[in-house]
């Protein structure tokens, strides 16, 4: 049996204020081509189908189109809810979907498989929707579900018990933060508290393959436990992480192989750094002209209207950061203490500039201007 493992579509997510729906539609179309070209039997979407609990109407259209296209390509489709999804909204139309498309959002469905058959017999797919301990502990009051770790261990216990009764091969699908992953800071919304909610890899013992979601970059925790990551780049922190899916093959004995299939990147993500005038004019930055750009300008002082000026050269400049080079280190002084220590008006202005510029006081030219203004004011006051 051939299984395509994908996750974290985040339909409706923006990229620094720019809509991504059309780009995602194109990438998901390429995913359908992967299914068709590799004669995939089952597609797994391991959570975070939508980016929010209340997606716009256009987001539902993208999901409906994609699920229908995957089914028409010949694959069964199994979707689970993630921490970004509203389980109720994602699952409301599940009973109306065509045969072969399964949306798992009910916690009580944990441990009840969707079974598909191939020439070697049955394969049991156990979808585990995202389980928030505070919201599901009443369903299993004797389990003591105080954390994500304990909740996932309980869910996997239900999976193993049912798989042992049924026999045959099995696949588990979950959305969580597993131990040992390399997360992207600021991208994957935390579903952990300290070390309590990191799920150990040992929790996933048993199934022939475990398809995980939540981490946006591909990860191989073991041959049989993997993250597929997101199909689009949603942050500059993900720029070096490939986009794609895992093509997993099960033979008569279980896991046989996994192959990474790349998905197209609609627009590259590039970070450029230098003085603002250099970013605007220097040819060494010409490669970024058609990319999403994160511009870090290193001038000692903030510049006027940097986004507008940069977008004249880089139409897809998405964010601008002022990251000056050579800034003075933190001297441990508060602004109030700097003001108290100032012995002149010039030092008072320098203290203010140092406060708002992360330690960078007046430049030599600025100091000249400040002295001229102060001297002129003193002269006016003396002759008044």
Short mmCIF file of C-alpha atoms in Angstrom, two decimals:
data_model
loop_
_atom_site.label_atom_id
_atom_site.label_comp_id
_atom_site.label_asym_id
_atom_site.label_seq_id
_atom_site.Cartn_x
_atom_site.Cartn_y
_atom_site.Cartn_z
CA UNK A 1 0.00 0.00 0.00
CA UNK A 2 1.25 3.47 -0.91
CA UNK A 3 0.46 6.30 1.50
CA UNK A 4 1.08 10.01 0.98
CA UNK A 5 1.69 11.82 4.27
CA UNK A 6 1.04 15.58 4.36
CA UNK A 7 -0.03 18.02 7.08
CA UNK A 8 -0.33 21.64 8.21
CA UNK A 9 -2.01 23.11 5.15
CA UNK A 10 -3.09 26.16 7.18
CA UNK A 11 -5.67 27.19 4.61
CA UNK A 12 -6.34 30.91 5.07
CA UNK A 13 -3.01 31.84 6.64
CA UNK A 14 -1.41 35.08 5.47
CA UNK A 15 2.27 35.77 4.90
CA UNK A 16 3.21 39.12 6.42
CA UNK A 17 -0.19 40.49 5.44
CA UNK A 18 -0.24 38.90 1.97
CA UNK A 19 -2.91 36.34 1.05
CA UNK A 20 -1.60 32.84 0.30
CA UNK A 21 -4.81 31.14 -0.85
CA UNK A 22 -3.99 31.13 -4.58
CA UNK A 23 -0.42 29.94 -3.99
CA UNK A 24 -1.65 27.17 -1.71
CA UNK A 25 -4.28 26.11 -4.24
CA UNK A 26 -1.52 25.66 -6.81
CA UNK A 27 0.71 23.66 -4.45
CA UNK A 28 -2.17 21.41 -3.41
CA UNK A 29 -2.83 20.85 -7.11
CA UNK A 30 0.76 19.59 -7.38
CA UNK A 31 0.05 17.32 -4.41
CA UNK A 32 -2.86 15.82 -6.35
CA UNK A 33 -0.45 15.21 -9.25
CA UNK A 34 1.87 13.35 -6.84
CA UNK A 35 -1.02 11.12 -5.84
CA UNK A 36 -1.94 10.39 -9.42
CA UNK A 37 1.64 9.92 -10.65
CA UNK A 38 2.63 7.57 -7.84
CA UNK A 39 -0.60 5.55 -7.74
CA UNK A 40 -1.16 6.45 -4.10
CA UNK A 41 -3.77 4.41 -2.23
CA UNK A 42 -4.30 6.70 0.78
CA UNK A 43 -3.58 10.34 1.61
CA UNK A 44 -3.10 11.41 5.23
CA UNK A 45 -3.56 15.04 6.31
CA UNK A 46 -2.25 15.18 9.87
CA UNK A 47 -3.99 18.23 11.30
CA UNK A 48 -4.05 22.04 10.98
CA UNK A 49 -6.08 21.91 7.80
CA UNK A 50 -7.27 25.48 8.41
CA UNK A 51 -5.25 28.24 10.02
CA UNK A 52 -8.01 29.43 12.33
CA UNK A 53 -11.07 28.16 14.11
CA UNK A 54 -13.30 30.40 11.96
CA UNK A 55 -11.99 30.23 8.37
CA UNK A 56 -13.43 32.39 5.60
CA UNK A 57 -15.79 30.87 3.04
CA UNK A 58 -13.07 30.80 0.37
CA UNK A 59 -11.02 28.49 2.60
CA UNK A 60 -13.77 25.88 2.61
CA UNK A 61 -13.84 26.04 -1.18
CA UNK A 62 -10.11 25.23 -1.39
CA UNK A 63 -10.52 22.32 1.01
CA UNK A 64 -13.55 20.90 -0.81
CA UNK A 65 -11.85 21.19 -4.21
CA UNK A 66 -8.66 19.51 -2.96
CA UNK A 67 -10.36 16.64 -1.16
CA UNK A 68 -12.50 15.97 -4.23
CA UNK A 69 -9.46 16.04 -6.53
CA UNK A 70 -7.50 13.66 -4.27
CA UNK A 71 -10.43 11.24 -4.25
CA UNK A 72 -10.83 11.50 -8.04
CA UNK A 73 -7.11 10.69 -8.37
CA UNK A 74 -7.87 7.31 -6.85
CA UNK A 75 -6.87 7.72 -3.20
CA UNK A 76 -8.76 7.36 0.03
CA UNK A 77 -8.29 10.50 2.15
CA UNK A 78 -8.00 10.61 5.94
CA UNK A 79 -7.98 14.04 7.61
CA UNK A 80 -7.57 14.80 11.31
CA UNK A 81 -8.01 18.10 13.15
CA UNK A 82 -5.08 20.05 14.61
CA UNK A 83 -4.69 22.70 17.29
CA UNK A 84 -5.48 25.51 14.81
CA UNK A 85 -8.69 23.84 13.60
CA UNK A 86 -12.14 24.02 15.06
CA UNK A 87 -13.04 20.35 15.24
CA UNK A 88 -16.73 21.20 14.95
CA UNK A 89 -16.29 23.34 11.83
CA UNK A 90 -13.86 20.95 10.17
CA UNK A 91 -16.04 17.95 10.88
CA UNK A 92 -19.52 19.37 10.32
CA UNK A 93 -19.81 18.15 6.73
CA UNK A 94 -17.97 14.86 7.18
CA UNK A 95 -21.17 12.82 6.86
CA UNK A 96 -21.89 14.53 3.54
CA UNK A 97 -18.52 13.80 1.93
CA UNK A 98 -18.19 11.23 -0.82
CA UNK A 99 -17.15 7.70 0.02
CA UNK A 100 -13.43 7.40 0.61
CA UNK A 101 -12.99 10.78 2.32
CA UNK A 102 -12.80 10.56 6.09
CA UNK A 103 -12.55 13.53 8.49
CA UNK A 104 -11.70 12.54 12.07
CA UNK A 105 -12.48 15.20 14.68
CA UNK A 106 -14.30 13.30 17.46
CA UNK A 107 -12.01 12.43 20.41
CA UNK A 108 -14.12 9.35 21.10
CA UNK A 109 -13.16 8.03 17.66
CA UNK A 110 -9.64 7.50 18.98
CA UNK A 111 -8.95 3.79 18.84
CA UNK A 112 -11.54 3.15 16.12
CA UNK A 113 -9.80 2.70 12.76
CA UNK A 114 -10.61 3.41 9.15
CA UNK A 115 -9.67 0.17 7.44
CA UNK A 116 -8.39 -0.11 3.88
CA UNK A 117 -7.38 -3.32 2.13
CA UNK A 118 -4.63 -4.20 -0.31
CA UNK A 119 -3.32 -7.49 -1.69
CA UNK A 120 -1.71 -8.27 1.68
CA UNK A 121 -4.86 -7.72 3.75
CA UNK A 122 -6.17 -4.88 5.94
CA UNK A 123 -4.38 -1.71 7.02
CA UNK A 124 -5.99 0.06 9.99
CA UNK A 125 -5.65 3.86 10.04
CA UNK A 126 -6.10 5.35 13.52
CA UNK A 127 -6.79 9.06 13.33
CA UNK A 128 -6.17 10.95 16.57
CA UNK A 129 -7.62 14.48 16.46
CA UNK A 130 -5.82 17.14 18.47
CA UNK A 131 -6.66 16.42 22.10
CA UNK A 132 -6.56 19.37 24.49
CA UNK A 133 -6.22 17.79 27.96
CA UNK A 134 -8.53 20.26 29.70
CA UNK A 135 -11.28 19.61 27.15
CA UNK A 136 -11.09 15.82 26.90
CA UNK A 137 -10.16 14.60 30.38
CA UNK A 138 -13.85 14.25 31.26
CA UNK A 139 -14.15 11.64 28.48
CA UNK A 140 -11.63 9.40 30.26
CA UNK A 141 -11.95 10.53 33.90
CA UNK A 142 -9.81 7.73 35.29
CA UNK A 143 -6.85 8.41 32.97
CA UNK A 144 -5.49 11.51 34.79
CA UNK A 145 -4.92 13.53 31.62
CA UNK A 146 -2.96 16.51 32.91
CA UNK A 147 -0.73 17.16 29.90
CA UNK A 148 -0.31 16.58 26.19
CA UNK A 149 2.19 13.83 26.96
CA UNK A 150 -0.21 11.90 29.16
CA UNK A 151 -3.11 12.48 26.78
CA UNK A 152 -1.18 11.22 23.74
CA UNK A 153 0.12 8.22 25.66
CA UNK A 154 -3.45 7.37 26.62
CA UNK A 155 -4.65 7.76 23.02
CA UNK A 156 -1.86 5.57 21.70
CA UNK A 157 -2.73 2.98 24.34
CA UNK A 158 -6.24 2.84 22.90
CA UNK A 159 -4.76 2.46 19.41
CA UNK A 160 -2.43 -0.38 20.43
CA UNK A 161 -5.19 -2.24 22.27
CA UNK A 162 -7.55 -2.11 19.30
CA UNK A 163 -4.81 -3.01 16.80
CA UNK A 164 -3.86 -6.04 18.90
CA UNK A 165 -7.45 -7.29 18.80
CA UNK A 166 -7.80 -6.80 15.05
CA UNK A 167 -4.39 -7.93 13.86
CA UNK A 168 -2.86 -6.81 10.56
CA UNK A 169 -0.92 -3.65 9.85
CA UNK A 170 -1.67 -0.25 11.34
CA UNK A 171 -0.96 3.46 10.85
CA UNK A 172 -1.43 6.18 13.50
CA UNK A 173 -2.06 9.86 12.73
CA UNK A 174 -1.47 12.53 15.39
CA UNK A 175 -0.87 16.25 15.84
CA UNK A 176 1.58 17.05 18.63
CA UNK A 177 5.04 18.24 19.65
CA UNK A 178 7.25 15.15 19.77
CA UNK A 179 10.58 14.98 21.60
CA UNK A 180 13.62 15.65 19.46
CA UNK A 181 12.03 17.84 16.77
CA UNK A 182 13.58 21.01 15.38
CA UNK A 183 10.81 23.60 15.59
CA UNK A 184 10.71 27.01 13.90
CA UNK A 185 10.59 29.74 16.59
CA UNK A 186 7.43 31.81 16.40
CA UNK A 187 5.77 29.60 13.79
CA UNK A 188 4.35 26.49 15.40
CA UNK A 189 1.89 27.64 18.03
CA UNK A 190 3.03 26.07 21.27
CA UNK A 191 1.02 23.11 22.53
CA UNK A 192 3.28 22.35 25.43
CA UNK A 193 4.06 23.65 28.91
CA UNK A 194 7.69 23.18 29.84
CA UNK A 195 8.76 19.59 29.33
CA UNK A 196 5.42 18.10 30.40
CA UNK A 197 3.78 18.38 26.99
CA UNK A 198 6.65 17.08 24.86
CA UNK A 199 5.54 13.64 23.74
CA UNK A 200 8.33 11.02 23.91
CA UNK A 201 8.93 8.98 20.77
CA UNK A 202 8.31 5.82 22.79
CA UNK A 203 4.63 6.87 22.98
CA UNK A 204 4.33 5.94 19.31
CA UNK A 205 5.52 2.35 19.65
CA UNK A 206 3.34 -0.20 17.91
CA UNK A 207 2.00 0.99 14.55
CA UNK A 208 3.85 0.28 11.34
CA UNK A 209 3.91 4.00 10.54
CA UNK A 210 3.11 7.18 12.51
CA UNK A 211 2.18 10.29 10.50
CA UNK A 212 2.67 13.41 12.60
CA UNK A 213 1.62 17.03 12.13
CA UNK A 214 2.33 20.37 13.86
CA UNK A 215 6.00 20.96 12.93
CA UNK A 216 6.34 22.92 9.68
CA UNK A 217 9.57 21.34 8.49
CA UNK A 218 10.03 17.71 7.51
CA UNK A 219 11.44 15.60 10.34
CA UNK A 220 12.45 11.97 10.54
CA UNK A 221 12.34 10.84 14.17
CA UNK A 222 12.74 7.22 13.11
CA UNK A 223 12.05 5.24 9.95
CA UNK A 224 8.45 4.83 11.01
CA UNK A 225 7.79 8.15 12.84
CA UNK A 226 7.91 11.31 10.70
CA UNK A 227 6.63 14.85 10.20
CA UNK A 228 5.82 15.99 6.66
CA UNK A 229 5.76 19.72 7.41
CA UNK A 230 3.68 22.42 5.71
CA UNK A 231 3.24 22.60 1.91
CA UNK A 232 3.96 26.37 1.87
CA UNK A 233 6.54 28.54 3.58
CA UNK A 234 4.70 30.63 6.16
CA UNK A 235 7.72 32.33 7.76
CA UNK A 236 11.21 33.48 6.79
CA UNK A 237 12.42 31.14 9.53
CA UNK A 238 11.28 28.25 7.32
CA UNK A 239 13.09 29.44 4.19
CA UNK A 240 15.72 26.69 4.26
CA UNK A 241 13.21 23.91 4.93
CA UNK A 242 12.00 21.98 1.85
CA UNK A 243 8.30 21.67 1.08
CA UNK A 244 6.84 18.31 0.15
CA UNK A 245 5.31 15.08 1.38
CA UNK A 246 6.37 11.58 2.39
CA UNK A 247 5.49 8.71 0.07
CA UNK A 248 5.33 5.73 2.42
CA UNK A 249 5.11 2.13 1.30
CA UNK A 250 3.81 -0.75 3.40
CA UNK A 251 4.45 -4.33 2.35
CA UNK A 252 3.08 -7.55 3.83
CA UNK A 253 5.29 -7.16 6.94
CA UNK A 254 4.62 -3.45 7.57
CA UNK A 255 6.84 -0.44 6.90
CA UNK A 256 8.95 -0.96 3.78
CA UNK A 257 10.19 2.46 2.62
CA UNK A 258 9.63 6.24 2.67
CA UNK A 259 10.56 8.64 -0.11
CA UNK A 260 10.48 12.43 0.03
CA UNK A 261 8.55 14.09 -2.80
CA UNK A 262 9.28 17.80 -3.31
CA UNK A 263 6.46 20.26 -3.87
CA UNK A 264 6.95 23.46 -5.92
CA UNK A 265 7.79 26.69 -4.09
CA UNK A 266 5.65 29.45 -5.65
CA UNK A 267 8.04 32.20 -4.56
CA UNK A 268 11.45 31.90 -2.91
CA UNK A 269 12.12 33.45 0.51
CA UNK A 270 15.30 35.52 0.79
CA UNK A 271 16.81 37.51 3.65
CA UNK A 272 19.14 40.34 2.62
CA UNK A 273 21.27 42.48 4.93
CA UNK A 274 23.24 45.67 4.45
CA UNK A 275 23.08 49.46 4.50
CA UNK A 276 19.77 50.67 3.07
CA UNK A 277 21.39 52.44 0.10
CA UNK A 278 23.33 49.26 -0.73
CA UNK A 279 20.19 47.12 -0.55
CA UNK A 280 18.48 49.49 -2.98
CA UNK A 281 21.36 49.86 -5.46
CA UNK A 282 24.01 47.14 -5.09
CA UNK A 283 23.94 44.45 -7.80
CA UNK A 284 24.83 41.69 -5.34
CA UNK A 285 21.20 41.79 -4.18
CA UNK A 286 19.73 41.47 -7.69
CA UNK A 287 18.93 37.77 -7.10
CA UNK A 288 16.17 38.78 -4.67
CA UNK A 289 14.19 40.89 -7.15
CA UNK A 290 11.43 38.29 -7.65
CA UNK A 291 11.52 36.70 -4.18
CA UNK A 292 9.72 37.34 -0.92
CA UNK A 293 12.25 39.55 0.84
CA UNK A 294 13.09 40.12 4.48
CA UNK A 295 15.31 43.22 4.42
CA UNK A 296 17.58 43.94 7.36
CA UNK A 297 19.18 47.36 7.00
CA UNK A 298 22.23 48.09 9.12
CA UNK A 299 22.38 51.91 9.13
CA UNK A 300 23.19 53.29 12.56
CA UNK A 301 19.96 55.31 12.62
CA UNK A 302 16.41 54.52 11.42
CA UNK A 303 15.85 55.62 7.81
CA UNK A 304 12.85 57.37 6.29
CA UNK A 305 10.17 55.19 4.66
CA UNK A 306 12.40 52.13 4.12
CA UNK A 307 9.57 49.79 3.03
CA UNK A 308 8.44 52.04 0.17
CA UNK A 309 12.01 52.57 -1.01
CA UNK A 310 12.84 48.87 -0.89
CA UNK A 311 9.65 47.83 -2.67
CA UNK A 312 10.67 49.99 -5.62
CA UNK A 313 13.42 47.41 -6.22
CA UNK A 314 11.92 44.37 -4.50
CA UNK A 315 8.17 44.32 -5.24
CA UNK A 316 7.69 41.39 -2.84
CA UNK A 317 9.54 42.89 0.10
CA UNK A 318 7.40 41.60 2.97
CA UNK A 319 9.18 42.87 6.06
CA UNK A 320 11.88 45.39 6.97
CA UNK A 321 14.00 45.23 10.11
CA UNK A 322 16.40 47.81 11.45
CA UNK A 323 19.41 45.85 12.72
CA UNK A 324 22.26 48.37 13.11
CA UNK A 325 25.84 47.18 13.17
CA UNK A 326 28.30 48.38 15.77
CA UNK A 327 25.65 49.47 18.26
CA UNK A 328 26.95 50.04 21.75
CA UNK A 329 26.35 47.25 24.18
CA UNK A 330 24.00 47.61 27.11
CA UNK A 331 25.78 49.59 29.82
CA UNK A 332 23.21 48.62 32.42
CA UNK A 333 21.98 52.20 32.88
CA UNK A 334 18.30 53.01 32.89
CA UNK A 335 17.06 56.02 30.95
CA UNK A 336 16.29 57.84 34.18
CA UNK A 337 19.85 57.31 35.41
CA UNK A 338 21.33 58.51 32.12
CA UNK A 339 19.24 61.69 32.41
CA UNK A 340 20.38 62.27 36.00
CA UNK A 341 24.02 61.83 34.99
CA UNK A 342 23.80 64.31 32.10
CA UNK A 343 25.87 67.41 32.85
CA UNK A 344 24.71 69.49 29.92
CA UNK A 345 21.87 69.84 27.43
CA UNK A 346 24.03 68.11 24.80
CA UNK A 347 24.57 65.13 27.10
CA UNK A 348 20.84 65.08 27.86
CA UNK A 349 20.02 64.78 24.13
CA UNK A 350 22.73 62.14 23.73
CA UNK A 351 21.17 60.17 26.61
CA UNK A 352 17.80 60.24 24.86
CA UNK A 353 19.27 59.08 21.55
CA UNK A 354 21.12 56.28 23.31
CA UNK A 355 17.85 55.18 24.90
CA UNK A 356 15.81 55.01 21.67
CA UNK A 357 18.68 53.56 19.59
CA UNK A 358 19.59 50.62 21.84
CA UNK A 359 22.71 52.35 23.14
CA UNK A 360 23.76 54.22 19.98
CA UNK A 361 24.14 57.89 20.93
CA UNK A 362 24.69 60.88 18.65
CA UNK A 363 27.09 60.53 15.75
CA UNK A 364 29.87 63.10 15.34
CA UNK A 365 27.85 65.07 12.78
CA UNK A 366 24.70 64.89 14.89
CA UNK A 367 26.67 66.11 17.92
CA UNK A 368 27.78 69.16 15.92
CA UNK A 369 24.18 69.95 14.95
CA UNK A 370 23.02 69.50 18.56
CA UNK A 371 25.73 71.86 19.84
CA UNK A 372 24.84 74.46 17.20
CA UNK A 373 21.14 74.34 18.12
CA UNK A 374 21.88 74.58 21.84
CA UNK A 375 24.32 77.47 21.32
CA UNK A 376 21.79 79.31 19.16
CA UNK A 377 19.09 78.85 21.77
CA UNK A 378 21.42 80.04 24.53
CA UNK A 379 22.23 83.14 22.49
CA UNK A 380 18.55 83.91 21.92
CA UNK A 381 17.79 83.47 25.64
CA UNK A 382 20.74 85.73 26.59
CA UNK A 383 19.58 88.57 24.35
CA UNK A 384 15.87 88.27 25.16
#
